[in-house]
Amino acid sequence: MNIGYARISTTDQNLQMQTDALSKLGCEKIFTDQASGARDDRRGLIDAVEFCRAGDSLVVWKLDRLGRSLKHLIETINLLHEKKVGFVSVQENIDTTTSGGKLIFHVFGALAEFEREMIRERTNAGLASARSRGRLGGRPKAITAKQLRIAQTMLNDPKTTIKEVCETLQVSKTTLYRYLNKQSSVRG
């Protein structure tokens, strides 16, 4: 029996293309997820693997639908192998019920992992380069040190309300309190 598994990462994507293709390939049961491929706790995948019996094949439209990390892909394929369940990836033409399919799976998985490592290295190199030029990543501070001193001075006057301070600094109460709490915890 062919058991299908389809996954999308975001609500902008649509499962229909994958599920239609899996149905045409003879998948009698199809499990789905809307989750990142990096997550190991995808309920649809867990259910699909549990549903598989010896002699079945788990079928995906594309290898990256099963998972993004080489470690997770290999763990899943090994789990399927222990259960005597095959794995088929349509787009990459991988069928682990054949020795050639097993080899191709491991080569594709290694290449995908290599590509992710290269992206990670380039990203880290770019961040290091930006830091060396004095540019810091991340979100800018909502309140500067000068604004925080102004807020504290204003709040020393019992007639000044939090609302007035927030309007002056153009920040929310939550933001102001967060910065004030940070300031008091640094002193304490």
PDB file of C-alpha atoms in Angstrom:
ATOM      1  CA  MET A   1       0.000   0.000   0.000  1.00  0.00           C
ATOM      2  CA  ASN A   2       1.247   3.490  -0.827  1.00  0.00           C
ATOM      3  CA  ILE A   3       0.821   6.009   1.988  1.00  0.00           C
ATOM      4  CA  GLY A   4       1.233   9.655   1.000  1.00  0.00           C
ATOM      5  CA  TYR A   5       2.676  12.492   3.041  1.00  0.00           C
ATOM      6  CA  ALA A   6       2.348  16.151   2.028  1.00  0.00           C
ATOM      7  CA  ARG A   7       3.620  19.210   3.884  1.00  0.00           C
ATOM      8  CA  ILE A   8       3.474  22.969   3.457  1.00  0.00           C
ATOM      9  CA  SER A   9       5.347  25.499   5.586  1.00  0.00           C
ATOM     10  CA  THR A  10       3.048  28.512   5.467  1.00  0.00           C
ATOM     11  CA  THR A  11      -0.607  29.337   5.040  1.00  0.00           C
ATOM     12  CA  ASP A  12       0.311  31.020   1.729  1.00  0.00           C
ATOM     13  CA  GLN A  13       1.128  27.615   0.277  1.00  0.00           C
ATOM     14  CA  ASN A  14      -1.413  25.034  -0.888  1.00  0.00           C
ATOM     15  CA  LEU A  15      -1.421  21.269  -0.259  1.00  0.00           C
ATOM     16  CA  GLN A  16      -3.676  20.549  -3.237  1.00  0.00           C
ATOM     17  CA  MET A  17      -0.916  20.055  -5.851  1.00  0.00           C
ATOM     18  CA  GLN A  18       0.916  17.572  -3.625  1.00  0.00           C
ATOM     19  CA  THR A  19      -2.184  15.646  -2.551  1.00  0.00           C
ATOM     20  CA  ASP A  20      -3.464  15.443  -6.164  1.00  0.00           C
ATOM     21  CA  ALA A  21      -0.115  14.058  -7.332  1.00  0.00           C
ATOM     22  CA  LEU A  22       0.014  11.542  -4.466  1.00  0.00           C
ATOM     23  CA  SER A  23      -3.528  10.376  -5.241  1.00  0.00           C
ATOM     24  CA  LYS A  24      -2.622   9.878  -8.930  1.00  0.00           C
ATOM     25  CA  LEU A  25       0.359   7.796  -7.806  1.00  0.00           C
ATOM     26  CA  GLY A  26      -1.963   5.417  -6.015  1.00  0.00           C
ATOM     27  CA  CYS A  27      -1.661   6.601  -2.430  1.00  0.00           C
ATOM     28  CA  GLU A  28      -4.658   5.151  -0.646  1.00  0.00           C
ATOM     29  CA  LYS A  29      -4.178   7.282   2.487  1.00  0.00           C
ATOM     30  CA  ILE A  30      -2.572  10.740   2.629  1.00  0.00           C
ATOM     31  CA  PHE A  31      -1.335  12.503   5.766  1.00  0.00           C
ATOM     32  CA  THR A  32      -0.622  16.239   5.791  1.00  0.00           C
ATOM     33  CA  ASP A  33       1.109  18.899   7.877  1.00  0.00           C
ATOM     34  CA  GLN A  34       1.409  22.645   7.872  1.00  0.00           C
ATOM     35  CA  ALA A  35       4.727  23.066   9.643  1.00  0.00           C
ATOM     36  CA  SER A  36       8.386  23.808   9.064  1.00  0.00           C
ATOM     37  CA  GLY A  37      10.383  20.887   7.717  1.00  0.00           C
ATOM     38  CA  ALA A  38      12.942  21.546  10.445  1.00  0.00           C
ATOM     39  CA  ARG A  39      10.454  20.507  13.135  1.00  0.00           C
ATOM     40  CA  ASP A  40      10.672  16.899  14.270  1.00  0.00           C
ATOM     41  CA  ASP A  41       7.249  16.862  15.952  1.00  0.00           C
ATOM     42  CA  ARG A  42       5.018  17.046  12.874  1.00  0.00           C
ATOM     43  CA  ARG A  43       1.818  15.192  13.772  1.00  0.00           C
ATOM     44  CA  GLY A  44       0.951  14.244  10.182  1.00  0.00           C
ATOM     45  CA  LEU A  45       4.373  12.676   9.588  1.00  0.00           C
ATOM     46  CA  ILE A  46       4.271  10.845  12.914  1.00  0.00           C
ATOM     47  CA  ASP A  47       0.807   9.485  12.081  1.00  0.00           C
ATOM     48  CA  ALA A  48       1.897   8.486   8.556  1.00  0.00           C
ATOM     49  CA  VAL A  49       4.923   6.547   9.844  1.00  0.00           C
ATOM     50  CA  GLU A  50       2.815   4.863  12.546  1.00  0.00           C
ATOM     51  CA  PHE A  51       0.170   3.935   9.948  1.00  0.00           C
ATOM     52  CA  CYS A  52       2.711   2.228   7.652  1.00  0.00           C
ATOM     53  CA  ARG A  53       2.970  -1.567   7.809  1.00  0.00           C
ATOM     54  CA  ALA A  54       5.612  -3.942   6.460  1.00  0.00           C
ATOM     55  CA  GLY A  55       5.519  -3.903   2.653  1.00  0.00           C
ATOM     56  CA  ASP A  56       4.019  -0.390   2.439  1.00  0.00           C
ATOM     57  CA  SER A  57       5.797   2.622   0.947  1.00  0.00           C
ATOM     58  CA  LEU A  58       5.697   6.181   2.263  1.00  0.00           C
ATOM     59  CA  VAL A  59       5.454   8.501  -0.743  1.00  0.00           C
ATOM     60  CA  VAL A  60       6.286  12.226  -0.835  1.00  0.00           C
ATOM     61  CA  TRP A  61       6.132  14.628  -3.758  1.00  0.00           C
ATOM     62  CA  LYS A  62       9.609  16.015  -3.057  1.00  0.00           C
ATOM     63  CA  LEU A  63      12.395  15.082  -0.622  1.00  0.00           C
ATOM     64  CA  ASP A  64      12.282  18.426   1.211  1.00  0.00           C
ATOM     65  CA  ARG A  65       8.635  17.717   2.141  1.00  0.00           C
ATOM     66  CA  LEU A  66       9.869  14.953   4.458  1.00  0.00           C
ATOM     67  CA  GLY A  67      12.462  17.079   6.252  1.00  0.00           C
ATOM     68  CA  ARG A  68      15.228  19.624   5.896  1.00  0.00           C
ATOM     69  CA  SER A  69      18.051  18.212   7.974  1.00  0.00           C
ATOM     70  CA  LEU A  70      20.062  15.247   6.780  1.00  0.00           C
ATOM     71  CA  LYS A  71      19.932  13.806  10.287  1.00  0.00           C
ATOM     72  CA  HIS A  72      16.123  13.849  10.389  1.00  0.00           C
ATOM     73  CA  LEU A  73      15.793  12.469   6.849  1.00  0.00           C
ATOM     74  CA  ILE A  74      18.112   9.572   7.622  1.00  0.00           C
ATOM     75  CA  GLU A  75      16.421   8.877  10.972  1.00  0.00           C
ATOM     76  CA  THR A  76      13.021   8.768   9.266  1.00  0.00           C
ATOM     77  CA  ILE A  77      14.235   6.534   6.427  1.00  0.00           C
ATOM     78  CA  ASN A  78      15.970   4.215   8.929  1.00  0.00           C
ATOM     79  CA  LEU A  79      12.771   4.027  11.002  1.00  0.00           C
ATOM     80  CA  LEU A  80      10.835   3.125   7.872  1.00  0.00           C
ATOM     81  CA  HIS A  81      13.502   0.545   6.963  1.00  0.00           C
ATOM     82  CA  GLU A  82      13.214  -1.059  10.440  1.00  0.00           C
ATOM     83  CA  LYS A  83       9.471  -1.364   9.882  1.00  0.00           C
ATOM     84  CA  LYS A  84      10.205  -2.869   6.427  1.00  0.00           C
ATOM     85  CA  VAL A  85       8.535   0.139   4.803  1.00  0.00           C
ATOM     86  CA  GLY A  86       9.869   1.671   1.600  1.00  0.00           C
ATOM     87  CA  PHE A  87      10.252   5.378   0.839  1.00  0.00           C
ATOM     88  CA  VAL A  88       9.508   7.057  -2.475  1.00  0.00           C
ATOM     89  CA  SER A  89      10.231  10.667  -3.447  1.00  0.00           C
ATOM     90  CA  VAL A  90       8.571  11.409  -6.769  1.00  0.00           C
ATOM     91  CA  GLN A  91      10.499  14.468  -7.998  1.00  0.00           C
ATOM     92  CA  GLU A  92      13.940  13.045  -7.189  1.00  0.00           C
ATOM     93  CA  ASN A  93      12.942   9.587  -8.468  1.00  0.00           C
ATOM     94  CA  ILE A  94      14.095   7.920  -5.234  1.00  0.00           C
ATOM     95  CA  ASP A  95      12.730   4.530  -4.266  1.00  0.00           C
ATOM     96  CA  THR A  96      14.484   2.987  -1.242  1.00  0.00           C
ATOM     97  CA  THR A  97      13.070  -0.420  -2.026  1.00  0.00           C
ATOM     98  CA  THR A  98      15.919  -0.592  -4.577  1.00  0.00           C
ATOM     99  CA  SER A  99      19.656  -0.454  -3.812  1.00  0.00           C
ATOM    100  CA  GLY A 100      20.097   2.386  -6.326  1.00  0.00           C
ATOM    101  CA  GLY A 101      17.333   4.328  -4.614  1.00  0.00           C
ATOM    102  CA  LYS A 102      19.058   3.955  -1.240  1.00  0.00           C
ATOM    103  CA  LEU A 103      22.302   5.303  -2.702  1.00  0.00           C
ATOM    104  CA  ILE A 104      20.591   8.238  -4.417  1.00  0.00           C
ATOM    105  CA  PHE A 105      18.737   9.112  -1.202  1.00  0.00           C
ATOM    106  CA  HIS A 106      21.973   9.351   0.782  1.00  0.00           C
ATOM    107  CA  VAL A 107      23.722  11.386  -1.927  1.00  0.00           C
ATOM    108  CA  PHE A 108      20.832  13.865  -2.237  1.00  0.00           C
ATOM    109  CA  GLY A 109      20.586  14.143   1.528  1.00  0.00           C
ATOM    110  CA  ALA A 110      24.308  14.869   1.824  1.00  0.00           C
ATOM    111  CA  LEU A 111      24.143  17.497  -0.922  1.00  0.00           C
ATOM    112  CA  ALA A 112      21.147  19.195   0.727  1.00  0.00           C
ATOM    113  CA  GLU A 113      22.979  19.289   4.073  1.00  0.00           C
ATOM    114  CA  PHE A 114      26.098  20.677   2.361  1.00  0.00           C
ATOM    115  CA  GLU A 115      24.035  23.429   0.723  1.00  0.00           C
ATOM    116  CA  ARG A 116      22.488  24.439   4.077  1.00  0.00           C
ATOM    117  CA  GLU A 117      25.922  24.531   5.713  1.00  0.00           C
ATOM    118  CA  MET A 118      27.226  26.768   2.915  1.00  0.00           C
ATOM    119  CA  ILE A 119      24.264  29.141   3.355  1.00  0.00           C
ATOM    120  CA  ARG A 120      24.864  29.215   7.129  1.00  0.00           C
ATOM    121  CA  GLU A 121      28.584  29.953   6.621  1.00  0.00           C
ATOM    122  CA  ARG A 122      27.860  32.765   4.149  1.00  0.00           C
ATOM    123  CA  THR A 123      25.269  34.266   6.502  1.00  0.00           C
ATOM    124  CA  ASN A 124      27.675  34.167   9.461  1.00  0.00           C
ATOM    125  CA  ALA A 125      30.472  35.658   7.354  1.00  0.00           C
ATOM    126  CA  GLY A 126      28.151  38.495   6.250  1.00  0.00           C
ATOM    127  CA  LEU A 127      27.110  39.199   9.845  1.00  0.00           C
ATOM    128  CA  ALA A 128      30.741  39.199  11.011  1.00  0.00           C
ATOM    129  CA  SER A 129      31.663  41.578   8.187  1.00  0.00           C
ATOM    130  CA  ALA A 130      28.816  43.946   9.107  1.00  0.00           C
ATOM    131  CA  ARG A 131      29.816  43.851  12.805  1.00  0.00           C
ATOM    132  CA  SER A 132      33.425  44.666  11.904  1.00  0.00           C
ATOM    133  CA  ARG A 133      32.116  47.818  10.169  1.00  0.00           C
ATOM    134  CA  GLY A 134      30.152  48.749  13.298  1.00  0.00           C
ATOM    135  CA  ARG A 135      26.745  47.652  12.060  1.00  0.00           C
ATOM    136  CA  LEU A 136      24.710  45.567  14.461  1.00  0.00           C
ATOM    137  CA  GLY A 137      21.844  43.407  13.348  1.00  0.00           C
ATOM    138  CA  GLY A 138      18.501  43.116  15.006  1.00  0.00           C
ATOM    139  CA  ARG A 139      15.741  45.450  15.860  1.00  0.00           C
ATOM    140  CA  PRO A 140      16.622  49.014  16.888  1.00  0.00           C
ATOM    141  CA  LYS A 141      16.045  49.974  20.518  1.00  0.00           C
ATOM    142  CA  ALA A 142      12.589  51.431  21.140  1.00  0.00           C
ATOM    143  CA  ILE A 143      13.940  53.756  23.844  1.00  0.00           C
ATOM    144  CA  THR A 144      17.427  55.242  23.870  1.00  0.00           C
ATOM    145  CA  ALA A 145      19.419  55.860  27.050  1.00  0.00           C
ATOM    146  CA  LYS A 146      18.660  59.599  26.715  1.00  0.00           C
ATOM    147  CA  GLN A 147      14.907  58.934  26.392  1.00  0.00           C
ATOM    148  CA  LEU A 148      15.031  56.650  29.426  1.00  0.00           C
ATOM    149  CA  ARG A 149      16.653  59.443  31.493  1.00  0.00           C
ATOM    150  CA  ILE A 150      13.919  61.829  30.293  1.00  0.00           C
ATOM    151  CA  ALA A 151      11.245  59.299  31.310  1.00  0.00           C
ATOM    152  CA  GLN A 152      12.772  58.859  34.754  1.00  0.00           C
ATOM    153  CA  THR A 153      12.995  62.626  35.238  1.00  0.00           C
ATOM    154  CA  MET A 154       9.371  63.068  34.186  1.00  0.00           C
ATOM    155  CA  LEU A 155       8.242  60.251  36.508  1.00  0.00           C
ATOM    156  CA  ASN A 156      10.014  61.902  39.467  1.00  0.00           C
ATOM    157  CA  ASP A 157       7.287  64.556  39.255  1.00  0.00           C
ATOM    158  CA  PRO A 158       4.203  63.029  40.965  1.00  0.00           C
ATOM    159  CA  LYS A 159       1.905  65.098  38.717  1.00  0.00           C
ATOM    160  CA  THR A 160       3.191  63.408  35.549  1.00  0.00           C
ATOM    161  CA  THR A 161       1.281  60.315  34.454  1.00  0.00           C
ATOM    162  CA  ILE A 162       2.647  57.274  32.664  1.00  0.00           C
ATOM    163  CA  LYS A 163       0.354  58.127  29.773  1.00  0.00           C
ATOM    164  CA  GLU A 164       1.999  61.555  29.392  1.00  0.00           C
ATOM    165  CA  VAL A 165       5.479  60.020  29.450  1.00  0.00           C
ATOM    166  CA  CYS A 166       4.456  57.466  26.806  1.00  0.00           C
ATOM    167  CA  GLU A 167       2.955  60.186  24.584  1.00  0.00           C
ATOM    168  CA  THR A 168       6.120  62.288  24.937  1.00  0.00           C
ATOM    169  CA  LEU A 169       8.398  59.366  24.004  1.00  0.00           C
ATOM    170  CA  GLN A 170       5.904  57.913  21.490  1.00  0.00           C
ATOM    171  CA  VAL A 171       6.049  54.422  22.990  1.00  0.00           C
ATOM    172  CA  SER A 172       3.504  52.070  24.544  1.00  0.00           C
ATOM    173  CA  LYS A 173       3.096  51.551  28.284  1.00  0.00           C
ATOM    174  CA  THR A 174       4.393  48.003  27.912  1.00  0.00           C
ATOM    175  CA  THR A 175       7.582  49.215  26.233  1.00  0.00           C
ATOM    176  CA  LEU A 176       8.161  51.932  28.829  1.00  0.00           C
ATOM    177  CA  TYR A 177       7.639  49.530  31.735  1.00  0.00           C
ATOM    178  CA  ARG A 178       9.939  46.947  30.120  1.00  0.00           C
ATOM    179  CA  TYR A 179      12.762  49.481  29.841  1.00  0.00           C
ATOM    180  CA  LEU A 180      12.154  50.827  33.343  1.00  0.00           C
ATOM    181  CA  ASN A 181      12.233  47.267  34.747  1.00  0.00           C
ATOM    182  CA  LYS A 182      15.469  46.529  32.876  1.00  0.00           C
ATOM    183  CA  GLN A 183      16.974  49.715  34.299  1.00  0.00           C
ATOM    184  CA  SER A 184      15.943  48.871  37.876  1.00  0.00           C
ATOM    185  CA  SER A 185      17.220  45.273  37.597  1.00  0.00           C
ATOM    186  CA  VAL A 186      20.624  46.564  36.381  1.00  0.00           C
ATOM    187  CA  ARG A 187      20.859  48.825  39.434  1.00  0.00           C
ATOM    188  CA  GLY A 188      19.581  46.169  41.884  1.00  0.00           C
TER     189      GLY A 188
END
